[in-house]
N, CA and C of each residue as an Amber inpcrd file, in Angstrom:
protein
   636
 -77.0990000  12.2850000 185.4530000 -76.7940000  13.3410000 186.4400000
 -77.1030000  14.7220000 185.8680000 -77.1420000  14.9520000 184.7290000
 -77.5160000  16.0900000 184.0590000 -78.8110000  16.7760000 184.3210000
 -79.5650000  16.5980000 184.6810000 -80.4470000  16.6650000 185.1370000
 -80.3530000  17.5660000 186.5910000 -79.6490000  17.2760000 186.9140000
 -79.8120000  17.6930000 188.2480000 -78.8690000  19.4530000 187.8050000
 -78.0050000  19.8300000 186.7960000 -77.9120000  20.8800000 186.2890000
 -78.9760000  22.0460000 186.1030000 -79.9200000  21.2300000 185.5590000
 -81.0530000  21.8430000 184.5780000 -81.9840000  22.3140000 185.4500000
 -82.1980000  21.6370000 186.7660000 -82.9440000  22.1060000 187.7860000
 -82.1020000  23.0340000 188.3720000 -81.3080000  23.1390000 188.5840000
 -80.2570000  24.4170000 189.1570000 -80.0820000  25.7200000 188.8620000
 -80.3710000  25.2420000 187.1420000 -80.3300000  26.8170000 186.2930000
 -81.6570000  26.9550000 186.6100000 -82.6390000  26.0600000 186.0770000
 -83.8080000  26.9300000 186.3140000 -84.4140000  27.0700000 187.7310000
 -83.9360000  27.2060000 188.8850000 -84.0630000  27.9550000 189.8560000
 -83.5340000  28.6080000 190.7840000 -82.8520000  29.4070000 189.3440000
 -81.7490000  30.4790000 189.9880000 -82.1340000  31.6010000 189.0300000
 -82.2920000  32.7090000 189.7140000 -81.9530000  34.0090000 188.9630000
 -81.2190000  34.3480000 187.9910000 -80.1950000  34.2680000 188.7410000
 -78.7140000  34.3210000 188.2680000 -77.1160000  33.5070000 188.7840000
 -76.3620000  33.7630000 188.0900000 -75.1390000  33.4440000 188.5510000
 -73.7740000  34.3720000 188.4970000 -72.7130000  34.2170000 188.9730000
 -71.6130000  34.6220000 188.7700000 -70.6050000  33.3310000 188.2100000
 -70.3540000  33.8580000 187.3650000 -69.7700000  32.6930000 186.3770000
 -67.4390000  33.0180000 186.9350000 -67.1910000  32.3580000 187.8130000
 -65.7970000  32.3420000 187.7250000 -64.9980000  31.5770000 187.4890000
 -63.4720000  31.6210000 187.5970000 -62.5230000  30.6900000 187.1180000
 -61.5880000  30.4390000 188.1630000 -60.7430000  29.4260000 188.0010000
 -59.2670000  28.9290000 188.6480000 -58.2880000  29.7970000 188.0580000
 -58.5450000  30.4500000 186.8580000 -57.6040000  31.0650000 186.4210000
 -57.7360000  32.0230000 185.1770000 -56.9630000  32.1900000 184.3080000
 -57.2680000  33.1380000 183.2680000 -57.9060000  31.9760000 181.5950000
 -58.6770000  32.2230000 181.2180000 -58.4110000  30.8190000 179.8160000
 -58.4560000  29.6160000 180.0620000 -59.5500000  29.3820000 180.9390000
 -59.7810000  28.2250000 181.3150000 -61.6970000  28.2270000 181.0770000
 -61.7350000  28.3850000 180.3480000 -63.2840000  28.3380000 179.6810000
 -64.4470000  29.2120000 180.4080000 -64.4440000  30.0950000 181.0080000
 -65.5210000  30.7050000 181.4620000 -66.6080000  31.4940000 180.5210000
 -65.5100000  32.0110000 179.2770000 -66.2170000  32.7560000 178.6100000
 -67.1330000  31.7000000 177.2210000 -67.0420000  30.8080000 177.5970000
 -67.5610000  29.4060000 176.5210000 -68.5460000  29.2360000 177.2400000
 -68.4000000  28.8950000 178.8430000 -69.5520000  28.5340000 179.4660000
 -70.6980000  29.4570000 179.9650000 -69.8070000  30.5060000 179.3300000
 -71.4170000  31.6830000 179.7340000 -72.0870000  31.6680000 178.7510000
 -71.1400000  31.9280000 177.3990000 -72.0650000  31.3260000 176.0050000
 -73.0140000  29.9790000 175.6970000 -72.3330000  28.7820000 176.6430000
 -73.3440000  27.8550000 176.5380000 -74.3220000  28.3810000 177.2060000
 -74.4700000  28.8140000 178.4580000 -75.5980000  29.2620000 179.5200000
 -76.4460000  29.8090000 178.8500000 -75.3630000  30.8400000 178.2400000
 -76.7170000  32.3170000 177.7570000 -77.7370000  31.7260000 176.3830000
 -76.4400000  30.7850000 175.5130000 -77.6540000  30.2210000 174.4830000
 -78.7430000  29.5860000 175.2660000 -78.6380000  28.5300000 176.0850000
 -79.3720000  27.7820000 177.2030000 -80.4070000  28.6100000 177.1180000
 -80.5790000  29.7580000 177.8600000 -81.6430000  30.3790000 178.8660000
 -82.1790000  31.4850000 178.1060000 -81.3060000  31.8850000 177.4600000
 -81.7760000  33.1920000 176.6070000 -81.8150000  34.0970000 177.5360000
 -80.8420000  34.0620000 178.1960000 -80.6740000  35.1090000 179.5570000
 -80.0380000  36.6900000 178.6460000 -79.1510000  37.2290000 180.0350000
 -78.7100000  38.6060000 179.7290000 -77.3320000  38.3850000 180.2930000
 -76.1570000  38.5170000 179.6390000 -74.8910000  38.2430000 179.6930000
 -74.2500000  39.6130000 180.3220000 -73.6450000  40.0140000 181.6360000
 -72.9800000  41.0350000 181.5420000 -71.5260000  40.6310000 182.3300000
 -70.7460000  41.5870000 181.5250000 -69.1330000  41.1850000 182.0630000
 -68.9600000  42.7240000 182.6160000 -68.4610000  43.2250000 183.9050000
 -68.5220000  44.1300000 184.5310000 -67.1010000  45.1540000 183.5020000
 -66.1040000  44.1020000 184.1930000 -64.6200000  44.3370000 184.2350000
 -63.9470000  43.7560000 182.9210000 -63.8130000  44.4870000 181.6120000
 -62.7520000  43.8630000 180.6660000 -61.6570000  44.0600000 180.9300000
 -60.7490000  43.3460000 180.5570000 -59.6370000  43.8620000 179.5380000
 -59.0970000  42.9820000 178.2850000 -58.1640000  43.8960000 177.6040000
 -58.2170000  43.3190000 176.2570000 -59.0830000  43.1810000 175.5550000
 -59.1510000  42.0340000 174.1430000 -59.7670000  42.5330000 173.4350000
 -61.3040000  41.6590000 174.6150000 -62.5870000  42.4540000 173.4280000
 -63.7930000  42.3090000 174.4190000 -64.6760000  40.8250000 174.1530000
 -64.3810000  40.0790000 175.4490000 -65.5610000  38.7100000 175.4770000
 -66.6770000  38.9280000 175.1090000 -67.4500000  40.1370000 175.3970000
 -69.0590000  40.0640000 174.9080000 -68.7690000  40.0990000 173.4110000
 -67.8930000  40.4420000 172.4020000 -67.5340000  40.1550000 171.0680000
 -67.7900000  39.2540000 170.6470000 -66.9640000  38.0790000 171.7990000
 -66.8220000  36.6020000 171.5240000 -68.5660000  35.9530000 171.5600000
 -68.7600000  35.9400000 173.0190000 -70.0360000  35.6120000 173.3930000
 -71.1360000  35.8520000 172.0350000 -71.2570000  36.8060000 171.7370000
 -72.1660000  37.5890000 170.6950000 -72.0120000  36.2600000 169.2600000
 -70.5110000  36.0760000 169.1400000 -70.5030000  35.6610000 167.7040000
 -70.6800000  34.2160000 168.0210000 -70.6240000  33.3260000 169.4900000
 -71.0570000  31.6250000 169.6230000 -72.1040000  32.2280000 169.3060000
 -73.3600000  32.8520000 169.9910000 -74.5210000  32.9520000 170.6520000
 -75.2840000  33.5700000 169.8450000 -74.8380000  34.2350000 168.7170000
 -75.6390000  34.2700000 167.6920000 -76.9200000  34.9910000 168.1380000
 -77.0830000  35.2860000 169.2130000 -77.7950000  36.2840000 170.0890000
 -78.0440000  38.0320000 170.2550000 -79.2180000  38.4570000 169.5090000
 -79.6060000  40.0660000 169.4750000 -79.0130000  40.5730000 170.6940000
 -78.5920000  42.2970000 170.5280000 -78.1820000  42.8040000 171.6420000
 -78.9480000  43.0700000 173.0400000 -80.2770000  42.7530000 172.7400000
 -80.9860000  42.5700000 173.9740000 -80.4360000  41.5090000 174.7070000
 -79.8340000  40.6280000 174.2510000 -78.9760000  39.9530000 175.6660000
 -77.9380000  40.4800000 176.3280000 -77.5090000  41.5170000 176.0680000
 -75.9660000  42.2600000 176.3650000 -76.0110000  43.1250000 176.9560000
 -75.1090000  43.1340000 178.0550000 -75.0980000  44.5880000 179.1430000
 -73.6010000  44.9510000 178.9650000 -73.1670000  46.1720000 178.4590000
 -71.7000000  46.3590000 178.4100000 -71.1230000  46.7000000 179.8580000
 -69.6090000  46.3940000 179.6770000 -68.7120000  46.2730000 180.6280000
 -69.2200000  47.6700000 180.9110000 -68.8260000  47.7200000 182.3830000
 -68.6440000  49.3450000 182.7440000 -67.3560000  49.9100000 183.2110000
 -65.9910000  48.9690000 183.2500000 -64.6220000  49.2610000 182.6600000
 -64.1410000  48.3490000 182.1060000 -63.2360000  48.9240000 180.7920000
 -63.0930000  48.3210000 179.7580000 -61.7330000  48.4880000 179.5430000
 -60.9560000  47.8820000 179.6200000 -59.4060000  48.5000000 179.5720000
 -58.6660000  48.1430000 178.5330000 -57.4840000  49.0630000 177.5330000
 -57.0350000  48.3150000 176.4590000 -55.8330000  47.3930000 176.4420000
 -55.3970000  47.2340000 177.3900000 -54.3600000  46.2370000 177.7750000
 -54.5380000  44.5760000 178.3800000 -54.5260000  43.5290000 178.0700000
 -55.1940000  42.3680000 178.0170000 -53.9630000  41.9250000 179.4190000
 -53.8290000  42.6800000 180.9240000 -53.2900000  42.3210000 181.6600000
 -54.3310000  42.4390000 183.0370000 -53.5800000  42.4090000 184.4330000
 -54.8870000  42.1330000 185.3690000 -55.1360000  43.9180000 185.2330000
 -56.2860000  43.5830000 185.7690000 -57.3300000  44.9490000 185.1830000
 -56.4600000  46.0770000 186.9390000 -56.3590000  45.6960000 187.4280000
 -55.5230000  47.0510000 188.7660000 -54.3640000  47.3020000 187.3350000
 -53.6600000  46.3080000 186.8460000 -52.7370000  46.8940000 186.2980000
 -53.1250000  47.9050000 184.7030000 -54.2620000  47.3050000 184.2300000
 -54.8410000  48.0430000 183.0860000 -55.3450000  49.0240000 183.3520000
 -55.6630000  49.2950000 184.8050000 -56.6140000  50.5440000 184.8870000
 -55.4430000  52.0010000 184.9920000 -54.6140000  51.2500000 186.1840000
 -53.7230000  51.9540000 186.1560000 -52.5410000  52.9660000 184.9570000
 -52.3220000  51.6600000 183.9210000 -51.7520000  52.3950000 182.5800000
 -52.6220000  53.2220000 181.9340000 -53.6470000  53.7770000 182.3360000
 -54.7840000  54.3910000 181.5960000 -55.2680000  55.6830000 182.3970000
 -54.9190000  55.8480000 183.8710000 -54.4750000  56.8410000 184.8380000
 -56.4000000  56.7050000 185.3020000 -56.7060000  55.7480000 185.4530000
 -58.0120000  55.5570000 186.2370000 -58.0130000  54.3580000 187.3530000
 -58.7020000  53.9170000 188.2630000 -59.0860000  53.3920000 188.8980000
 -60.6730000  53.1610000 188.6080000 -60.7970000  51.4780000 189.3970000
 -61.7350000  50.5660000 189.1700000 -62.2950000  50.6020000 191.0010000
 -63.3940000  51.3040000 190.9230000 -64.6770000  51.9550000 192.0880000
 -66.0570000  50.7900000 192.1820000 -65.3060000  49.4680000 192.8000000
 -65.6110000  48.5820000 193.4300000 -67.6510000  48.7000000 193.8080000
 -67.5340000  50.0380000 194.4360000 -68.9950000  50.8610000 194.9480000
 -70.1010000  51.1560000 193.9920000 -69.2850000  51.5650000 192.8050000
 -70.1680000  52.0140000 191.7860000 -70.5790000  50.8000000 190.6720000
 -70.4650000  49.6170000 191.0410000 -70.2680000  48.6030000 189.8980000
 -71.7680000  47.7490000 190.6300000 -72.7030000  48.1690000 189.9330000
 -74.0490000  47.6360000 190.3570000 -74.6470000  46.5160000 188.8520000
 -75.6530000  45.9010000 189.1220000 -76.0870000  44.6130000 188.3390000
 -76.7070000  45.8100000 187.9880000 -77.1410000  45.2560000 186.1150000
 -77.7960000  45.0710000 184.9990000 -79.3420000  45.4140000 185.3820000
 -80.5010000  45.5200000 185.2480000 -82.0680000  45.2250000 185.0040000
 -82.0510000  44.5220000 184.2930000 -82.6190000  42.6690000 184.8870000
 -82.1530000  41.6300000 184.2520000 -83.5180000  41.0100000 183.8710000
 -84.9780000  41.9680000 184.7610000 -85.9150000  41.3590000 184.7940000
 -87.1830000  40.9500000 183.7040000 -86.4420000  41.3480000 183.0440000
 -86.8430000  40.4580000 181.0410000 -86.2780000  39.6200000 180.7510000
 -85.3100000  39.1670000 181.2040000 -84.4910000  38.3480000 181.0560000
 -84.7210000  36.6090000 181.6810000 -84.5410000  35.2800000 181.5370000
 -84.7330000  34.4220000 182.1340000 -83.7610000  34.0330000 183.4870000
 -82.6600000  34.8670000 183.3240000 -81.1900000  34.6860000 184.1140000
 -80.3710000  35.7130000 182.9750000 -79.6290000  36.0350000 184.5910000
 -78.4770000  37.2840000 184.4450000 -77.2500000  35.9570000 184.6630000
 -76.3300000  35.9850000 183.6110000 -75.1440000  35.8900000 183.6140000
 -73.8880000  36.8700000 183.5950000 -73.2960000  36.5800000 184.8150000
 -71.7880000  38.0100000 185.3680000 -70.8040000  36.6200000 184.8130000
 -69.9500000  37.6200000 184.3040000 -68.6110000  37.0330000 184.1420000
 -67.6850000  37.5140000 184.7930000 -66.5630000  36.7050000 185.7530000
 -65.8920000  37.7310000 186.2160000 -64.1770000  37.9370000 185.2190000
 -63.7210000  38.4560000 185.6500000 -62.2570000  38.3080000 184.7650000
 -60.7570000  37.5290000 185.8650000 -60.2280000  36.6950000 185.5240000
 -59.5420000  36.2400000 185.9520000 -60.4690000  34.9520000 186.8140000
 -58.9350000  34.7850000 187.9230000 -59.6230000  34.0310000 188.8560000
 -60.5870000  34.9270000 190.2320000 -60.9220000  34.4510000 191.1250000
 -61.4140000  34.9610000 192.6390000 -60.2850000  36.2610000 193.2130000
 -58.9880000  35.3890000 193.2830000 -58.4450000  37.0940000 193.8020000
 -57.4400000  37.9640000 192.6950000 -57.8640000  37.9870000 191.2170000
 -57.7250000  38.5290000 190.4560000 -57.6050000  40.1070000 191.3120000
 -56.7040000  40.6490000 191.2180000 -56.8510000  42.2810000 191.3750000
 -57.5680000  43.8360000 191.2430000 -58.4240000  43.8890000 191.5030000
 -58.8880000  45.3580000 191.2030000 -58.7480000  46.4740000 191.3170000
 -57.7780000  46.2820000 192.5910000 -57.2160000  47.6780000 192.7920000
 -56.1910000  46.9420000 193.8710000 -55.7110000  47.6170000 194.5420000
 -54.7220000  47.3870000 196.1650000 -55.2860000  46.6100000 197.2770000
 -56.2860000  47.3230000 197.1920000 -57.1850000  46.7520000 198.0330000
 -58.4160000  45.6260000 198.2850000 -59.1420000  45.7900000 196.7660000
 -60.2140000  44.7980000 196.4340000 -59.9460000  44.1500000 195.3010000
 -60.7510000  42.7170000 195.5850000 -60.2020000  41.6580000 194.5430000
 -61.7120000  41.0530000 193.8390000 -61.2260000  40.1910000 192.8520000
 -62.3170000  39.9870000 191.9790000 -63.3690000  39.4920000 193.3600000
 -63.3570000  38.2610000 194.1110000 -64.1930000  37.8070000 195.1520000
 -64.7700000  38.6190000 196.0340000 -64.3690000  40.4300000 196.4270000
 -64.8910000  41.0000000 196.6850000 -66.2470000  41.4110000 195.9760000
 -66.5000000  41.2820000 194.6080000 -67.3820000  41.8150000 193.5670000
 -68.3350000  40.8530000 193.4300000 -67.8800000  39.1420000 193.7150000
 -68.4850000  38.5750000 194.1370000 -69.6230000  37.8020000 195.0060000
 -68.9310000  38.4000000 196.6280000 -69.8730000  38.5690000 197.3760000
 -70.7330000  39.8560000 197.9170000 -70.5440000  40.8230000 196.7320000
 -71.3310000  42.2800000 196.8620000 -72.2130000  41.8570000 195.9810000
 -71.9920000  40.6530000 194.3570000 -73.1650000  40.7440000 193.8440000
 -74.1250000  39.7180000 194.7580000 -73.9100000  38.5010000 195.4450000
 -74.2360000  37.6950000 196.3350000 -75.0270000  36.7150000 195.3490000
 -74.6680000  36.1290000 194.1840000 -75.3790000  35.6970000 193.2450000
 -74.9400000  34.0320000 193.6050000 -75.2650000  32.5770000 193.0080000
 -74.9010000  31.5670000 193.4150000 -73.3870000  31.6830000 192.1960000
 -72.7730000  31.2810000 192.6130000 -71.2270000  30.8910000 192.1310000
 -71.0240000  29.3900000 190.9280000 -70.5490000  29.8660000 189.7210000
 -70.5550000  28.2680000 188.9390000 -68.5290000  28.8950000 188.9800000
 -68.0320000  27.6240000 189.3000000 -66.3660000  27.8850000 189.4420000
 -66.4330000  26.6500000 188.2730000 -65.5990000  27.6500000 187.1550000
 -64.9010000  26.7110000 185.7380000 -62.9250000  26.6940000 185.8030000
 -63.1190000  25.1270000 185.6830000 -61.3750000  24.7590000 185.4250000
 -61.6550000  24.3410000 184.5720000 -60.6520000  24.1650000 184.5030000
 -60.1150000  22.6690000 182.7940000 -59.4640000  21.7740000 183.4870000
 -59.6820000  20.7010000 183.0790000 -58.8090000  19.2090000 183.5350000
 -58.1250000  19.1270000 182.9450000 -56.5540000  19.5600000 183.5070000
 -55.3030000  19.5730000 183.2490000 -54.9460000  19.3210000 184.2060000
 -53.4830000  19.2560000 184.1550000 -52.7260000  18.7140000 185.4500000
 -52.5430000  20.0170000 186.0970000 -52.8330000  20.2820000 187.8270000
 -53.0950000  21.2030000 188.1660000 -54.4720000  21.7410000 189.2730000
 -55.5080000  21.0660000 187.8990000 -56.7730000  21.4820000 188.2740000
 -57.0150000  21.0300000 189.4650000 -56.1860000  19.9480000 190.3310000
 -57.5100000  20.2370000 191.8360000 -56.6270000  20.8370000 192.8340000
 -55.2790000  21.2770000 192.3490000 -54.9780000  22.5660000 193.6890000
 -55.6710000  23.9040000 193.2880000 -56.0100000  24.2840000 191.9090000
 -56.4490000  25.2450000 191.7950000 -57.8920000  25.2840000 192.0710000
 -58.8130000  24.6140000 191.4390000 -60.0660000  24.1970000 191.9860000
 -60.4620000  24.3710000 193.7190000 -59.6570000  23.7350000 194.2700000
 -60.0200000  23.5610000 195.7790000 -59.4660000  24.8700000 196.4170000
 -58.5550000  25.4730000 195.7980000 -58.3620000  26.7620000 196.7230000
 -59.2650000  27.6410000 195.9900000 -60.0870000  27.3900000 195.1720000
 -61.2830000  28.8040000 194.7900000 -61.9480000  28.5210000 195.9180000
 -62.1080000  27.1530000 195.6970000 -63.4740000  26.8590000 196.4930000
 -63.6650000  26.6650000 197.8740000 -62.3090000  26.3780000 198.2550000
 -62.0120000  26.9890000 199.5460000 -62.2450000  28.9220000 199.9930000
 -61.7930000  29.5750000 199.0030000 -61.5520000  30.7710000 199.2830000
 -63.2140000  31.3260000 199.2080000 -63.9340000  31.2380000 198.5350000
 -65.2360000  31.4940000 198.1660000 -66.2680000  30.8700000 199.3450000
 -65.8140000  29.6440000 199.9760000 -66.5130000  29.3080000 201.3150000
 -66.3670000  29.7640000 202.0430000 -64.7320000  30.7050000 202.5490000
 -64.3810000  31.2660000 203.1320000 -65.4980000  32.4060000 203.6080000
 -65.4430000  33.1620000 202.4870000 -65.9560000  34.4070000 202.2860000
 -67.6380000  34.4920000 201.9990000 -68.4330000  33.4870000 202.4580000
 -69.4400000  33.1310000 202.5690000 -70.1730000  32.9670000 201.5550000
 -69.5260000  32.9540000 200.3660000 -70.5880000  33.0930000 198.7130000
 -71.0150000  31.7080000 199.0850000 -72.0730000  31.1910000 197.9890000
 -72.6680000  30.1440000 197.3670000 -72.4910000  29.6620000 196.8710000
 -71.8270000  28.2210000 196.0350000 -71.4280000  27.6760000 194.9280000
 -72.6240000  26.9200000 194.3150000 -73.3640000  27.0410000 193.5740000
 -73.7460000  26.2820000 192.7030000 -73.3370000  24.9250000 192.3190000
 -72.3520000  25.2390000 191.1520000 -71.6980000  24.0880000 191.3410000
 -70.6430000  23.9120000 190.1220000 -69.7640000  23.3030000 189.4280000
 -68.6790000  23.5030000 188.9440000 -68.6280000  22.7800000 187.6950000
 -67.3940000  23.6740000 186.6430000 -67.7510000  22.8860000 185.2310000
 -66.4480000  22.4320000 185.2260000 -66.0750000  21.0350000 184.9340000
 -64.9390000  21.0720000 184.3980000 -64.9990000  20.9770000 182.9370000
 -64.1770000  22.0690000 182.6490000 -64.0940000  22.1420000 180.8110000
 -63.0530000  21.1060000 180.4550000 -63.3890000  20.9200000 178.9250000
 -62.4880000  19.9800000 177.9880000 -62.2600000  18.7990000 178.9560000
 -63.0140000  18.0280000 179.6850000 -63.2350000  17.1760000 180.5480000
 -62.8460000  15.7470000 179.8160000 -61.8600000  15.1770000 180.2880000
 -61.2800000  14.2220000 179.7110000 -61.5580000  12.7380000 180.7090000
 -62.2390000  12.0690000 180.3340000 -63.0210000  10.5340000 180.6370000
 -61.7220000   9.5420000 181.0710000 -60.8130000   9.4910000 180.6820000
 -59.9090000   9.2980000 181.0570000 -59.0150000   9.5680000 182.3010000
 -59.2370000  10.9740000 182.8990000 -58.7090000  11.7910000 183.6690000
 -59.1900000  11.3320000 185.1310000 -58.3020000  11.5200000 185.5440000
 -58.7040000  11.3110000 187.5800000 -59.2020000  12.9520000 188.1470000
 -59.5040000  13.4630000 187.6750000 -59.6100000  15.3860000 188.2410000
 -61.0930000  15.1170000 188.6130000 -62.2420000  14.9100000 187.9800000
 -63.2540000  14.8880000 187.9490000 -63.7040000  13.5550000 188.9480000
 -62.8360000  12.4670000 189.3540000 -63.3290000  11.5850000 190.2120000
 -62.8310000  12.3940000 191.6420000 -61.9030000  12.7460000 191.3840000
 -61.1030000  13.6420000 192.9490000 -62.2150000  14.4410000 193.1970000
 -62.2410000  15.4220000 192.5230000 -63.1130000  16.4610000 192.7490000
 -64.4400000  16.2890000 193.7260000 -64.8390000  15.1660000 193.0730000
 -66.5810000  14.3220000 193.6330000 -66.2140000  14.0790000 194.7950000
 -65.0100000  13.5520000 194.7900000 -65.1950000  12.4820000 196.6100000
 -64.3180000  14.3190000 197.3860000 -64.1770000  14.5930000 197.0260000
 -63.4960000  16.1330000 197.6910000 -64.3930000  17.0580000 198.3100000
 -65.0150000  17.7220000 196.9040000 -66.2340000  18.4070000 197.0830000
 -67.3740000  17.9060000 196.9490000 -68.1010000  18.4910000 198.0350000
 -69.4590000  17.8640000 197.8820000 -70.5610000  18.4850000 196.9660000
 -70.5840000  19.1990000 195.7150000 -70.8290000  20.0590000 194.9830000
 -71.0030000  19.2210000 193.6190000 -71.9770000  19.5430000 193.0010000
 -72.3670000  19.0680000 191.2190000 -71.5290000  19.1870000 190.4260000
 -70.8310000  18.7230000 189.5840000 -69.4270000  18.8290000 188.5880000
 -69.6780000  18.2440000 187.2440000 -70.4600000  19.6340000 186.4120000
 -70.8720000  19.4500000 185.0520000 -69.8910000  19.1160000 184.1080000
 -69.6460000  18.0790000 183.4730000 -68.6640000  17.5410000 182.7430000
 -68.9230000  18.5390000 181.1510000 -67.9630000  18.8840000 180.9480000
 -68.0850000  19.5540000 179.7410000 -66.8970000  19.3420000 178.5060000
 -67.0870000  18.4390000 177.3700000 -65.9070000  18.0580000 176.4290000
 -65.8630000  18.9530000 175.6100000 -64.4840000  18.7370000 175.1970000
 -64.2460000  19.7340000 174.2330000 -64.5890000  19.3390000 172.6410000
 -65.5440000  20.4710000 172.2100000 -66.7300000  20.5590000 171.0570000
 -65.8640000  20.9870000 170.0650000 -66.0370000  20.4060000 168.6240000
 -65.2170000  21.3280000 167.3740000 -65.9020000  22.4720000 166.9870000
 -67.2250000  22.4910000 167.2550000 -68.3360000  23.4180000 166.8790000
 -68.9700000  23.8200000 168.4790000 -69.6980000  25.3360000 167.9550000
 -70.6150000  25.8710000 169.6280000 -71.2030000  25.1790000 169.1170000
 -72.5920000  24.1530000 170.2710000 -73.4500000  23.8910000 170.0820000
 -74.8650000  24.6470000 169.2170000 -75.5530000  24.2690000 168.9230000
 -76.5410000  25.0810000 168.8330000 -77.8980000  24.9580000 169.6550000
 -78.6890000  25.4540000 169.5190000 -79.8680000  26.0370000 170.3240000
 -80.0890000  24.9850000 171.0820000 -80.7630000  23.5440000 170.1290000
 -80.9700000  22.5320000 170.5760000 -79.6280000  21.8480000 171.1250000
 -78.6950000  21.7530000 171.1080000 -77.3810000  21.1410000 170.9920000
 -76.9590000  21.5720000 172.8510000 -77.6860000  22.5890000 173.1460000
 -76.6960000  23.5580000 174.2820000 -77.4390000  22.6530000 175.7240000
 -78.6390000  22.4150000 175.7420000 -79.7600000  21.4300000 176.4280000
 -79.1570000  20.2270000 176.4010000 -78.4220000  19.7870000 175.4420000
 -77.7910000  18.6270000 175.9660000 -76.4570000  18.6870000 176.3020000
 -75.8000000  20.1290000 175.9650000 -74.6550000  20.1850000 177.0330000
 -74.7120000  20.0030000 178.6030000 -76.0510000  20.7380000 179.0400000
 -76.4220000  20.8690000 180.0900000 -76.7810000  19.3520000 181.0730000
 -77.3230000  18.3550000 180.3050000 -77.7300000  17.4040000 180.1700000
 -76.6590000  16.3220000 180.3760000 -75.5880000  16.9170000 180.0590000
 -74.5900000  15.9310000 179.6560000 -75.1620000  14.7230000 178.7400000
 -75.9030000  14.8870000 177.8970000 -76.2350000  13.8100000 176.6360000
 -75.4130000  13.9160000 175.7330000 -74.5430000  15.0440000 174.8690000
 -74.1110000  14.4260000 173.9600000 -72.7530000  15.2180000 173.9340000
C-alpha cells in the first residue's frame, strides 16, 4: 500500500501538515517528509521552544530548506494566549506562503490541532483553508484516537479543505485504531512505527513505503 503514498507526495506541491492534538507527531512527520523530498519546511505560528530547531537537527538539512515562523511566541501555550502575554496579536491576513518554487514541496506545519486558537475569532483551520493546500491529519494510536481523528476530519470536510490522507504515528499492529479508521474513512492511512533512530536519507523512502 505504500506506494500509493509516494504517488501522492509526488503529485502534490505541497501540504499542510496537521494534528488531533498537541504532541502527537506532526513535527516528526514533517521531518520525515522534508528528508523525503528535500522540500522547504515552514511553520507559520510558534510557540515555545522552536520546531524548525527540532526539524533542522532530524533532517540534518542546510538552511535553504527553512522558512522562519512569522510569529514566534515565548510561552509554549495556545498561541491567542501567547500572543496576548506579549501585548500583540496574530493578523490571520498578513500570514502568506513561503517562495517554495526551488523547492520539490512546501511543507506548513500547523500548531496544535484544526481549531487551535489564533485569536477570538480565527482558528488554526481558518489558516488552513486560506492556504488551500491538500491536508495530511497526524494522530497517534492511543486510546482516543478515533474520536479525535474523525472530528478533524469531519471538521476539515466541513470547511471544504482536502485531505490527502492520514498518518497514524507510533502505529501499533496490534491496535484496532488503524482497522476502524479504514472502514470509517475513506482516505489512505500511512502506518508509521515508532523508530529508536530518525531514519536516514535512504531509510525515510521506506518510511513512506511502509517497508521497513
Amino acid at each position: 500500500m505504500g506506494r500509493i503514498f509516494e504517488k501522492i507526495i509526488n503529485s502534490s506541491n505541497g501540504f499542510f501538515i496537521t494534528g488531533t492534538g498537541t504532541d502527537v507527531g506532526k513535527t516528526y512527520f514533517s521531518a520525515i517528509l522534508l528528508k523525503y523530498t528535500k522540500g522547504l519546511y515552514f511553520k507559520p505560528i510558534q510557540t515555545g521552544t522552536s520546531d524548525i530547531t527540532s526539524v533542522k537537527e532530524m533532517t540534518k538539512l542546510n538552511e535553504n530548506h527553512f522558512s522562519n515562523a512569522l510569529y514566534h511566541f515565548k510561552d509554549p501555550v495556545s498561541p491567542n494566549i501567547a500572543a496576548e502575554r506579549e501585548s500583540r496579536g496574530i493578523e490571520i491576513d498578513k500570514i502568506n506562503l513561503p517562495d517554495s518554487r526551488e523547492h520539490r514541496l512546501l511543507i506548513v506545519e500547523g500548531a496544535g490541532g484544526v481549531y487551535t486558537p489564533l485569536s477570538n475569532k480565527h482558528f488554526m483551520i481558518d489558516l488552513i483553508q486560506k492556504f488551500s493546500l491538500p491536508v495530511v491529519i497526524v494522530t497517534e494510536d492511543v486510546l482516543g484516537t478515533l474520536n479525535h481523528t474523525l472530528l478533524t476530519y469531519k471538521a476539515l470536510v466541513e470547511k471544504g479543505c482536502k485531505i490527502a490522507f492520514i498518518v497514524l504515528n507510533k502505529y501499533k499492529p496490534a491496535g484496532y485504531n488503524f482497522r476502524c479508521l479504514n472502514e470509517i474513512i475513506n482516505k489512505p492511512i500511512l502506518r508509521l512505527p515508532y523508530y529508536n533512530n530518525f531514519p536516514s536519507a535512504d531509510g525515510t523512502k521506506g518510511v513512506i513505503n511502509e517497508s521497513i
